[in-house]
């Protein structure tokens, strides 16, 4: 069934709702990774709940020289994907609807976690992301919001914002969806030519190497991933990092016990790609 398309906050507020509401926030160009989020949301709320997919290319989270102007905008196709996977509503507001007074003077600040890894490479990105997520949470008023594990730092920051600012919403993580060859699905993958795509596979190879080495401890896992990327050609590596999944502070040495995230980022040509894998060391304390 084709979902209902709404473009204004007023239309969204007027929607009837029975049962739980789940939201999946996207910037459009939907792929199987987004489809998995919609399916998880549908499963969560059941046949009587409501799934809202937001489609909004947020200018606040693009830095100077990034791909705001060329970011793919494919609303008709997005609506088809969302409907096929069980969405009831697609909320596709204009920039003027989301930011009616122009760029907001009051914004969410990501804090220390927003200054490392992706935050260091893309200053201000996470402030812009959290600001729009906060606005969309207010507008959609969901019981649960679904985010992909592929953007692990974003996920951690959204969870922290929801906790710190008392948002009455459950933040649900959905595992990363990959191509058969291991490449993590991303709307930016369409920018890659054949050679760049082949080079990009080194990211998932590095993560697999880290997983295989994890039984030898955190240092070995990070070292194994780093060695794969150091040998790779056609990539400009930004970082390889093993971090606490809640704070994104570095995991160092071999005394760490419990969950960690092994994260990598690199450019293939002009396209910046990120990936990560959750790891577990020893017994959680």
Short mmCIF file of C-alpha atoms in Angstrom, two decimals, residues 160-258:
data_model
loop_
_atom_site.label_atom_id
_atom_site.label_comp_id
_atom_site.label_asym_id
_atom_site.label_seq_id
_atom_site.Cartn_x
_atom_site.Cartn_y
_atom_site.Cartn_z
CA UNK A 160 22.91 10.34 24.77
CA UNK A 161 20.74 13.28 23.70
CA UNK A 162 17.55 11.33 24.39
CA UNK A 163 18.84 10.43 27.86
CA UNK A 164 20.33 13.81 28.75
CA UNK A 165 17.31 15.82 27.54
CA UNK A 166 14.64 13.35 28.73
CA UNK A 167 13.10 12.59 25.36
CA UNK A 168 10.27 10.09 25.96
CA UNK A 169 11.39 7.77 23.17
CA UNK A 170 13.21 4.46 22.87
CA UNK A 171 16.19 4.58 20.51
CA UNK A 172 16.47 1.25 18.70
CA UNK A 173 19.61 0.12 16.83
CA UNK A 174 19.38 -2.04 13.70
CA UNK A 175 22.44 -3.97 12.44
CA UNK A 176 24.37 -2.76 9.40
CA UNK A 177 23.17 -4.11 6.05
CA UNK A 178 25.89 -5.06 3.56
CA UNK A 179 26.28 -5.91 -0.09
CA UNK A 180 27.18 -9.58 -0.79
CA UNK A 181 30.84 -8.54 -1.08
CA UNK A 182 30.79 -6.88 2.34
CA UNK A 183 30.48 -3.20 1.43
CA UNK A 184 28.21 -1.43 3.89
CA UNK A 185 25.16 0.03 2.18
CA UNK A 186 25.19 3.81 1.90
CA UNK A 187 23.42 6.36 -0.24
CA UNK A 188 26.87 7.68 -1.16
CA UNK A 189 27.95 4.36 -2.68
CA UNK A 190 26.36 5.50 -5.95
CA UNK A 191 29.15 8.05 -6.29
CA UNK A 192 31.80 5.32 -6.57
CA UNK A 193 33.14 4.26 -9.94
CA UNK A 194 34.27 0.67 -10.49
CA UNK A 195 37.82 1.19 -9.25
CA UNK A 196 36.77 3.22 -6.23
CA UNK A 197 34.21 0.63 -5.24
CA UNK A 198 36.84 -2.11 -5.39
CA UNK A 199 39.14 -0.01 -3.22
CA UNK A 200 36.33 0.64 -0.73
CA UNK A 201 36.07 -3.08 0.06
CA UNK A 202 39.22 -2.70 2.15
CA UNK A 203 37.09 -1.13 4.88
CA UNK A 204 35.00 -4.25 5.44
CA UNK A 205 38.11 -6.45 5.05
CA UNK A 206 39.78 -4.45 7.80
CA UNK A 207 36.81 -4.91 10.10
CA UNK A 208 36.73 -8.65 9.45
CA UNK A 209 40.43 -8.82 10.28
CA UNK A 210 39.69 -6.99 13.52
CA UNK A 211 36.91 -9.41 14.37
CA UNK A 212 39.15 -12.40 13.73
CA UNK A 213 41.88 -10.95 15.95
CA UNK A 214 39.55 -9.94 18.78
CA UNK A 215 40.14 -13.15 20.71
CA UNK A 216 43.72 -11.92 21.24
CA UNK A 217 42.52 -8.70 22.84
CA UNK A 218 41.65 -5.10 21.97
CA UNK A 219 45.11 -4.04 20.86
CA UNK A 220 45.39 -6.98 18.47
CA UNK A 221 41.97 -6.26 16.97
CA UNK A 222 42.78 -2.63 16.24
CA UNK A 223 46.23 -3.50 14.93
CA UNK A 224 44.85 -6.13 12.54
CA UNK A 225 42.35 -3.67 11.06
CA UNK A 226 44.99 -0.98 10.72
CA UNK A 227 47.38 -3.31 8.91
CA UNK A 228 44.75 -4.14 6.27
CA UNK A 229 44.13 -0.46 5.54
CA UNK A 230 47.83 0.36 5.51
CA UNK A 231 48.25 -2.19 2.71
CA UNK A 232 45.20 -0.99 0.76
CA UNK A 233 45.55 1.08 -2.40
CA UNK A 234 43.17 3.69 -3.73
CA UNK A 235 42.05 4.85 -0.29
CA UNK A 236 42.85 7.92 1.76
CA UNK A 237 42.40 6.56 5.30
CA UNK A 238 41.06 8.97 7.90
CA UNK A 239 41.03 6.82 11.02
CA UNK A 240 41.01 3.35 12.53
CA UNK A 241 39.76 3.43 16.12
CA UNK A 242 38.56 1.08 18.82
CA UNK A 243 36.17 2.93 21.11
CA UNK A 244 33.68 2.64 23.93
CA UNK A 245 30.26 2.42 22.21
CA UNK A 246 28.62 4.75 24.74
CA UNK A 247 31.20 7.54 24.92
CA UNK A 248 33.43 7.00 21.86
CA UNK A 249 36.50 7.37 24.07
CA UNK A 250 39.43 5.17 22.99
CA UNK A 251 39.76 1.61 24.20
CA UNK A 252 43.45 1.13 24.96
CA UNK A 253 45.54 -1.79 26.14
CA UNK A 254 44.20 -5.26 26.82
CA UNK A 255 42.32 -4.76 30.10
CA UNK A 256 39.03 -3.73 28.45
CA UNK A 257 36.08 -5.99 29.15
CA UNK A 258 32.70 -5.80 27.48
#
